[in-house]
Amino acid sequence: MRRVFLFILPILIIVSAAFTLFGFFQVRFEEEKLIDDLKRKAKSVAESMELSVQHVLSANDLKNANYLAEKFETRERLQGCVIYDKDGNIIALTKRFGDWKEKDKPYIKDIIANKTPRGELEKFKDYQVYSYILPIVDDAGQFLGMVEVIHDTSYVFARLTELWKRISSTLIILVVVIFIISIFLHRQIFALPVQRLTDWFKHFQKGETDEAHPIREKGDLGKLASEVEQVALSLRVARRTISDEAQARMEKEEIWTEAKLKDLVHAKLGENALFIVSNREPYMHTIDEATGLEQCIRPASGVVTAIHPVLCACGGTWVAHGAGNADKKFVNSKDKLGVPPKDIRYILKRVWLDKEEEDGYYYGFSNEGLWPLCHNTHTRPVFRELDWQAYKKVNQKFADSVLEELPVKHPFVFIQDYHFTLLGKMIKERRPDATIALFWHIPWPTPEAFSICPYRKEILEGMLGCDLIGFHVQNHCNNFLDTANRLLESRVDIEKFSIVRSEKETFVRAFPISVNGHFNQAAKDADIKREIDKIKKEFDLEGKIIGLGVDRIDYTKGIVERVLAIDRFLEKYPQYKKKFVFIQLAAPSRVHIKRYHDLMAEIDELIEKKNWKYSDSGWKPIVYLKRHFSLDEIEPFYKMADLCIVSSLHDGMNLVAKEYVAARKDLSGSLILSQFTGAARELVDAIQVNPYSIEEFADSIQLVLQMPQDEKTKRMEKMRKVISENNVYRWAGNIITELAALKKV
Ligand code: ADQ
């Protein structure tokens, strides 16, 4: 609209100026005409009186002089007459001009002297008049006196004012008409064709064919549109060729790589791009309140760690909550941006939530309700009706945001985690042709445990809107099937491992998630070595045995139990005092939830207490680094640690365990892994522990430290093989293969 105004404004200024100028000349012309008319009238009235006044003055007939003057009293418009004697004295005067006597009239002398008539516009008191004075002479040429005809001119100005009013209202009408016509023309000539083109682009983006939505534009815009149509066509042909080539290549390769996943996506999904939905975004823009510096960080999240390499490999759109305090600064008008920032591979679309929504949906229902409900860690879930309402509202908001993006034909939507249990159903209701998968990154509890949730039915129904539901391990799949069987009216097909409800079938499968087979790869070996030296120097680690923990601070991760186990280990095996240092990297998370807040305080206090208990000549057993670390920062820790402890009390998978193994190219290092993680099913060569059993846990640390290097190497080698074969590309490849098999054509 601003542009339309900028376009119309100069036209309006020019038209108004021209019209005002025209009006000005017209008024001037009218004024001259009226005054001229007035002059002529006054002159002819004075001349018509000449004889009568001559007679009156010759006879000095005052009575008739007054009679003549009084006759003007009845004339229309304000007119008057004054009769002067030969000395210029007034002898008769129309009553309504009585004040005229008082007027100073220096010109009378000149008229007497020159005996020439005088006509002038005069102003006196309230009068605005035209005065015409005619000298009267007798037949012998003797000067007898004068007669003055006075004519009021105010009607002239009234007429001119009226004229100005008419001109102004015509101008206003003209401006309005021009404005309306310009808007109309702008809409017809420019806005509508551009809108049609934009719609066409949108249809093209969504994958609609040209036959269904051909470009109809003519003229210059039509030329532009037809060029775009050609590009679109070539793109489509190129994509088809790529998918055929991809199919051939994929069949040849065995190990899953980024390239193989890319080929699979092209071969299986063809032109249909992938849409990922998750709560956590892969890149978050923040402003450091202290320094004012802008930063782009990768949040500490297993979901991000797993999905990011997949989208880097196959492109697509990732829809997530824009949670960074500077996120809004970095998106375009559609709330999108290309990521990774320096090597754009896919689109991130940010969805904005207000504080109330975030509080109810994320902190409340998702993390105080569903998270403890699904993790067997004895933290009581809290279900509040208000949180549930916010959760439903936010699921709908995400559904709307995803639906806006979906192409016309058979889109693939891949939803992540427990934040979006209702999303599958919401999308399916409006796009039954969409193929939808949900991956559940956390454990699924037993039916008895799940049944305490007041909203269990809606949640299960929402999830069964998806075509495929994935869990990390078979046990979680079994629990889910049992839950649906017991809590919903549905039919479970054990052969196909699916649930049928209202004639809609949902397949349930285990897809153990992983990392990309190596860790980071961005940094060079020499740089990492330098970093390791720096860290060792900073924390006085030279010659020490280094243990490592890397976690989001969460009660499921068993950090407290880990510290207690280290304490017990040092108690039981005091020979390791001053020789063993445990480094704990801990990213604060969900800090607005009391349970997390309390946990942070508990860990702080416990570590402080244990360090105080053992500290000796500058040595302390635990180095606690409580902050978020980038991949580049974590890598040297993984590479220098002699052992890594993952002691989750319950965990869907746990990617830290896999990252540590992936980072150990040198085949040294040992992993102590909780038996309650999903990762424990695959990493059978890790030293597995029950983190609740502090005694056993402490002994396992000692066991690792005593283990011959040969055995450590063998175990690490086997674990690395598992990870490189079952990497995240395979995980995504398996899901996409399943999805493509379900494709709603
Ligand atoms: P999370 O509970 O987040 O994931 P996890 O799988 O261990 O747990 O992944 C954590 C990620 O955060 C790792 O990539 C790790 O490197 C990173 N991280 C940890 N501490 C960090 C720190 N201090 N600074 C920066 N980054 C840090 C959820 C489920 C898991 C499941 C994953 C993937 O709870 O069970 O394995 O999703 O499905």
Coordinates of N, CA and C in Angstrom, one line a residue, residues 63 75 141 294 351 461 463 478 493 557 592 632 700:
K63 N -35.5 70.3 -1.1 CA -36.5 69.3 -0.9 C -36.4 68.2 -2.0
R75 N -33.7 50.9 -3.4 CA -33.1 50.1 -4.5 C -32.5 48.8 -4.0
G141 N -21.9 76.0 -18.8 CA -20.6 75.4 -18.3 C -20.2 75.8 -16.9
E294 N 25.9 -11.2 19.7 CA 24.9 -12.2 19.1 C 25.7 -13.5 18.9
V351 N 8.6 -21.2 14.7 CA 7.2 -21.0 15.2 C 7.4 -20.2 16.5
E461 N -5.0 -41.3 20.7 CA -5.7 -41.0 19.4 C -4.9 -40.1 18.5
M463 N -1.7 -39.7 18.5 CA -0.5 -40.5 17.9 C -0.9 -41.4 16.8
N478 N 6.7 -52.7 22.3 CA 5.7 -53.6 22.9 C 4.9 -52.9 23.9
D493 N -2.5 -55.8 15.6 CA -2.1 -56.9 14.7 C -0.7 -57.2 15.0
K557 N 19.4 -38.5 34.1 CA 20.8 -38.8 33.7 C 21.6 -39.4 34.8
H592 N 13.4 -23.5 34.4 CA 12.2 -22.8 35.1 C 11.4 -23.8 35.9
D632 N 32.9 -28.3 19.0 CA 34.3 -28.1 19.0 C 34.9 -28.2 20.4
S700 N 32.8 -50.9 39.1 CA 33.0 -50.9 37.7 C 34.0 -49.9 37.2

